[in-house]
Amino acid sequence: MRNSILLLCLWSVYCCFAAGGPAPLGPEGGLEDEPHKSRDVQPAAKPSVKFSLVISEDQKHEGCDLSLGRDQPLEDCGFNMTAKTFFIIHGWTMSGLFERWLYKLVSALQTREKEANVVVVDWLPLAHQLYRDAVNNTRVVGHDVARMLDWLQGKDGFSLRNVHLIGYSLGAHVAGYAGNFVKGTVGRITAIAEGVQCEHERAVHLFVDSLVNQDKPSFAFQCTDSNRFKKGICLSCRKNRCNSIGYNAKKMRNKRNSKMYLKTRAGMPFRVYHYQMKIHVFSYKYMGEIEPTFYVTLYGTNADSQNLPLEIVEQIGLNATNSFLVYTEEDLGDLLKIKLTWKGTPQSWYSLWRELRSYLSQPRKSERELNIRRIRVKSGETQQKLTFCAEDLENTSISPGQELWFHKCRDGWRMKNETSPTVELP
């Protein structure tokens, strides 16, 4: 689980790309002048953009080329007019060749949607340029995709509602232009790769994962910044604040740009299980700064977790409720109990410095004692809230090197007649 948080910008492409009107075709099949859209679009340089219908799972097979205005290749290639149609649009390239992710994505689509048409939009000659020039070419390629879609709309059984444009990197720009220029509204446009703040190609693998592991969808949560997410504060699904990612993502209307966060596993399936832990920490003896090294182990009906660290994003608040994010790679089932451990052995020089600073500020060992009566837990995936109470309510203190056990005592977070502990300082 050595992975950083992924930040996803899920575009509401369904609104913004369909807002403009279509780019009409002239009598020769070319684009007519339109002041606000197409006047400044230049014809694509040869070789032109190619549309290849994938008809074999063999990567060495180049596919079946479709040509605008020619009906025979549609019949020869076995294009299914009533089925879903996916257009895969690659991005900028340094090599001038397709990258490996494209073949993985094609294979995953063929496995998930066996009757669908999978079309690869090959604009390699225009993408294998200086990056700035490739960016400028995306508008031209978007026009070519729109023209192909407009032509297909004239065929019996074909519907834009069955079209899904999938753009990676600059291919996302192409998909956006195509959605803007086409006559009508495309069923779906996916550009998830443009917003992932991590390894660029990982976005494609997340999308592939959503296709081949549909029973294990990964969920992302809307949050204003990473620190709030690291505290577990943002695990809410109210008012569309969470969404599955990739192929299974739901349309999010009225939101142009939302920051979505999630944790992932190192490899497929990427899904993990997020938990918020709210712990009220108080001390009868000390009110100064303290930085304990807490770990939790979660015990469920299906499995038990590893020893999970509670990351302290900010200073621990004494006589206050602190919130943490933990995540597990396995589905633990219904949580039954929690073990909280305060490790006393520093794990790094930084940890050693923190321990020394804490010791100097509170030299007596007896004062390095905290009390925790209960832990509140919220599951991000199920939205279930649970309360866990200390196993021994007469002994809720914990010091470095010790542990406390908590058992499920209530569904939900509210406790009847709950009052905060009274703290008396010497």
Coordinates of N, CA and C in Angstrom, one line a residue, residues 239-353:
K239 N -25.1 14.4 -1.6 CA -25.1 15.4 -2.7 C -24.0 15.2 -3.7
N240 N -23.8 13.9 -4.1 CA -22.9 13.5 -5.2 C -21.4 13.9 -4.8
R241 N -21.1 13.8 -3.5 CA -19.7 14.1 -3.1 C -18.8 12.9 -3.3
C242 N -19.3 11.7 -3.7 CA -18.4 10.6 -4.0 C -18.8 10.0 -5.4
N243 N -17.9 9.3 -6.0 CA -18.2 8.7 -7.3 C -17.3 7.6 -7.6
S244 N -17.7 6.6 -8.2 CA -16.8 5.6 -8.7 C -16.0 6.2 -9.9
I245 N -14.9 5.7 -10.1 CA -14.0 6.3 -11.2 C -13.9 5.3 -12.4
G246 N -13.5 5.9 -13.5 CA -13.3 5.1 -14.7 C -14.6 4.9 -15.5
Y247 N -14.8 3.7 -16.0 CA -15.9 3.4 -16.9 C -17.2 3.4 -16.1
N248 N -17.2 3.2 -14.8 CA -18.4 3.1 -14.0 C -18.8 4.4 -13.4
A249 N -18.1 5.5 -13.7 CA -18.4 6.8 -13.1 C -19.7 7.3 -13.5
K250 N -20.4 7.9 -12.6 CA -21.8 8.4 -12.8 C -21.6 9.9 -13.3
K251 N -22.6 10.3 -14.1 CA -22.6 11.7 -14.6 C -22.8 12.6 -13.4
M252 N -22.0 13.7 -13.4 CA -22.1 14.7 -12.3 C -22.5 16.0 -12.9
R253 N -23.7 16.3 -12.9 CA -24.2 17.5 -13.5 C -24.0 18.8 -12.6
N254 N -23.9 19.9 -13.3 CA -23.8 21.2 -12.6 C -22.5 21.3 -11.9
K255 N -21.5 20.5 -12.2 CA -20.1 20.7 -11.6 C -19.1 20.7 -12.7
R256 N -18.5 21.8 -13.0 CA -17.6 21.9 -14.1 C -16.2 21.2 -13.7
N257 N -15.8 21.4 -12.5 CA -14.5 20.8 -12.1 C -14.5 20.6 -10.6
S258 N -14.4 19.3 -10.2 CA -14.4 18.9 -8.8 C -13.1 18.1 -8.5
K259 N -12.5 18.5 -7.3 CA -11.3 17.7 -6.9 C -11.8 16.5 -6.1
M260 N -11.4 15.3 -6.6 CA -11.8 14.1 -6.0 C -10.5 13.3 -5.6
Y261 N -10.5 12.8 -4.4 CA -9.4 12.1 -3.9 C -9.7 10.6 -3.6
L262 N -8.6 9.8 -3.6 CA -8.8 8.4 -3.2 C -7.4 7.8 -2.9
K263 N -7.4 6.7 -2.2 CA -6.2 5.9 -2.1 C -6.3 4.7 -3.0
T264 N -5.2 4.1 -3.4 CA -5.2 2.9 -4.2 C -4.2 1.9 -3.8
R265 N -4.3 0.7 -4.2 CA -3.3 -0.4 -4.1 C -2.2 -0.1 -5.1
A266 N -1.1 -0.9 -4.9 CA 0.0 -0.7 -5.9 C -0.3 -1.3 -7.2
G267 N -1.2 -2.3 -7.3 CA -1.5 -2.9 -8.6 C -3.0 -3.2 -8.7
M268 N -3.4 -3.7 -9.8 CA -4.8 -4.1 -10.0 C -5.2 -5.4 -9.2
P269 N -6.4 -5.4 -8.6 CA -7.4 -4.4 -8.6 C -6.9 -3.2 -7.6
F270 N -7.2 -2.0 -8.0 CA -6.7 -0.9 -7.3 C -7.6 -0.5 -6.0
R271 N -8.7 -1.1 -5.9 CA -9.7 -0.7 -4.9 C -9.1 -0.9 -3.5
V272 N -9.3 0.1 -2.6 CA -9.1 0.0 -1.2 C -10.4 0.4 -0.5
Y273 N -10.3 0.2 0.8 CA -11.5 0.6 1.7 C -11.1 1.7 2.6
H274 N -11.8 2.8 2.5 CA -11.4 4.0 3.3 C -12.2 4.1 4.6
Y275 N -11.6 4.5 5.7 CA -12.2 4.6 7.0 C -11.8 6.0 7.6
Q276 N -12.8 6.7 8.1 CA -12.5 7.8 9.0 C -12.6 7.4 10.4
M277 N -11.6 7.8 11.2 CA -11.5 7.4 12.6 C -11.5 8.7 13.4
K278 N -12.5 8.9 14.3 CA -12.6 10.1 15.1 C -12.3 9.6 16.6
I279 N -11.3 10.2 17.1 CA -10.8 9.8 18.4 C -10.7 11.0 19.3
H280 N -11.5 10.9 20.5 CA -11.4 12.0 21.4 C -10.3 11.7 22.4
V281 N -9.2 12.5 22.4 CA -8.1 12.3 23.2 C -8.0 13.3 24.3
F282 N -7.9 12.9 25.6 CA -7.9 13.8 26.7 C -6.8 13.3 27.7
S283 N -6.4 14.3 28.5 CA -5.4 14.0 29.5 C -5.8 14.7 30.8
Y284 N -5.7 13.9 31.9 CA -6.0 14.5 33.2 C -4.8 15.2 33.8
K285 N -3.6 15.1 33.2 CA -2.4 15.6 33.8 C -1.7 16.7 33.0
Y286 N -1.9 16.7 31.7 CA -1.1 17.6 30.9 C -1.9 18.2 29.8
M287 N -1.6 19.5 29.5 CA -2.3 20.2 28.4 C -1.3 20.7 27.4
G288 N -0.1 20.3 27.4 CA 0.9 20.8 26.4 C 0.9 20.1 25.1
E289 N 1.9 20.3 24.3 CA 2.0 19.6 23.0 C 2.5 18.2 23.1
I290 N 1.8 17.3 22.4 CA 2.2 15.9 22.4 C 2.0 15.2 21.0
E291 N 2.9 14.4 20.6 CA 2.8 13.7 19.3 C 2.9 12.2 19.4
P292 N 1.9 11.5 19.8 CA 2.0 10.1 20.0 C 2.1 9.4 18.6
T293 N 2.7 8.2 18.6 CA 2.8 7.4 17.4 C 1.7 6.3 17.5
F294 N 0.5 6.6 17.0 CA -0.6 5.6 17.2 C -0.7 4.7 16.0
Y295 N -1.1 3.5 16.2 CA -1.4 2.5 15.2 C -2.7 1.8 15.6
V296 N -3.5 1.4 14.6 CA -4.7 0.7 14.8 C -4.7 -0.6 14.0
T297 N -5.4 -1.7 14.6 CA -5.6 -2.9 13.9 C -7.1 -3.1 13.9
L298 N -7.7 -3.3 12.7 CA -9.2 -3.5 12.6 C -9.5 -4.9 12.5
Y299 N -10.5 -5.4 13.2 CA -10.9 -6.8 13.2 C -12.3 -6.9 12.7
G300 N -12.5 -7.6 11.6 CA -13.9 -7.7 11.0 C -14.4 -9.1 10.8
T301 N -15.6 -9.3 10.3 CA -16.1 -10.6 10.1 C -15.5 -11.4 9.0
N302 N -14.9 -10.7 8.0 CA -14.2 -11.3 6.9 C -12.7 -11.5 7.1
A303 N -12.1 -10.5 7.7 CA -10.6 -10.5 7.8 C -10.2 -9.5 8.8
D304 N -8.9 -9.5 9.1 CA -8.3 -8.5 10.0 C -7.3 -7.7 9.3
S305 N -7.1 -6.4 9.6 CA -6.2 -5.6 8.9 C -4.8 -5.7 9.4
Q306 N -3.9 -5.1 8.7 CA -2.5 -5.0 9.2 C -2.5 -3.9 10.3
N307 N -1.3 -3.7 10.9 CA -1.2 -2.7 11.9 C -1.1 -1.3 11.1
L308 N -2.1 -0.5 11.2 CA -2.2 0.7 10.3 C -1.8 1.9 11.1
P309 N -0.9 2.8 10.5 CA -0.5 4.0 11.2 C -1.6 5.1 11.1
L310 N -1.7 5.8 12.2 CA -2.6 7.0 12.2 C -1.8 8.2 11.9
E311 N -1.9 8.7 10.6 CA -1.0 9.8 10.2 C -1.5 11.1 10.9
I312 N -0.6 11.8 11.5 CA -0.9 13.0 12.2 C -0.6 14.2 11.2
V313 N -1.7 14.7 10.6 CA -1.5 15.8 9.6 C -1.1 17.1 10.3
E314 N -1.8 17.3 11.4 CA -1.5 18.5 12.3 C -1.2 18.0 13.7
Q315 N -1.0 18.9 14.6 CA -0.7 18.5 16.0 C -2.0 17.9 16.6
I316 N -1.7 16.8 17.4 CA -2.8 16.2 18.2 C -3.4 17.2 19.1
G317 N -4.8 17.3 19.1 CA -5.5 18.2 20.0 C -5.9 17.4 21.2
L318 N -5.4 17.9 22.4 CA -5.8 17.3 23.7 C -7.1 17.9 24.1
N319 N -7.9 17.0 24.7 CA -9.2 17.3 25.1 C -10.0 17.8 23.9
A320 N -9.8 17.1 22.8 CA -10.5 17.5 21.6 C -10.6 16.2 20.7
T321 N -11.5 16.3 19.8 CA -11.7 15.1 18.9 C -10.8 15.3 17.7
N322 N -10.0 14.2 17.4 CA -9.1 14.2 16.3 C -9.5 13.2 15.2
S323 N -9.4 13.6 14.0 CA -9.9 12.7 12.9 C -8.7 12.2 12.0
F324 N -8.8 10.9 11.6 CA -7.7 10.3 10.9 C -8.3 9.5 9.7
L325 N -7.5 9.3 8.7 CA -7.9 8.4 7.6 C -7.0 7.2 7.6
V326 N -7.7 6.0 7.6 CA -6.9 4.7 7.4 C -7.6 4.0 6.2
Y327 N -6.9 3.1 5.6 CA -7.4 2.3 4.5 C -6.8 0.9 4.5
T328 N -7.6 0.0 4.0 CA -7.2 -1.4 3.9 C -7.3 -1.9 2.5
E329 N -6.5 -2.9 2.2 CA -6.6 -3.5 0.9 C -7.6 -4.6 0.8
E330 N -8.0 -5.1 1.9 CA -9.0 -6.2 1.9 C -10.4 -5.7 2.5
D331 N -11.4 -6.3 2.0 CA -12.8 -6.1 2.6 C -12.9 -6.8 3.9
L332 N -12.8 -6.1 5.0 CA -12.9 -6.7 6.3 C -14.2 -7.2 6.7
G333 N -15.3 -6.8 6.0 CA -16.6 -7.1 6.4 C -17.1 -6.1 7.5
D334 N -18.0 -6.6 8.3 CA -18.5 -5.8 9.5 C -17.4 -5.7 10.5
L335 N -17.0 -4.5 10.9 CA -16.0 -4.3 12.0 C -16.6 -4.7 13.3
L336 N -15.7 -5.4 14.1 CA -16.1 -5.9 15.4 C -15.4 -5.3 16.5
K337 N -14.1 -5.1 16.3 CA -13.3 -4.5 17.4 C -12.0 -3.8 16.8
I338 N -11.4 -3.0 17.6 CA -10.2 -2.2 17.2 C -9.2 -2.3 18.3
K339 N -7.9 -2.5 17.9 CA -6.8 -2.4 18.9 C -6.0 -1.1 18.6
L340 N -5.9 -0.3 19.5 CA -5.1 0.9 19.4 C -3.8 0.8 20.1
T341 N -2.7 1.0 19.4 CA -1.3 0.8 20.0 C -0.6 2.1 20.0
W342 N 0.1 2.5 21.1 CA 1.0 3.6 21.1 C 2.4 3.1 21.1
K343 N 3.0 3.1 19.9 CA 4.4 2.6 19.8 C 5.4 3.5 20.4
G344 N 6.3 2.9 21.2 CA 7.3 3.8 21.9 C 8.6 3.8 21.3
T345 N 8.8 3.0 20.2 CA 10.1 3.0 19.5 C 10.1 3.9 18.3
P346 N 11.0 5.0 18.3 CA 11.0 5.9 17.1 C 11.3 5.1 15.8
Q347 N 10.7 5.5 14.7 CA 10.9 4.8 13.4 C 11.9 5.6 12.5
S348 N 12.3 6.8 12.9 CA 13.2 7.6 12.1 C 13.9 8.6 12.9
W349 N 14.9 9.3 12.4 CA 15.5 10.4 13.1 C 14.5 11.5 13.4
Y350 N 13.6 11.7 12.4 CA 12.6 12.8 12.7 C 11.7 12.4 13.8
S351 N 11.3 11.1 13.9 CA 10.5 10.6 15.0 C 11.3 10.7 16.3
L352 N 12.6 10.4 16.2 CA 13.4 10.5 17.4 C 13.4 12.0 17.9
W353 N 13.5 12.9 17.0 CA 13.5 14.3 17.4 C 12.2 14.7 18.0

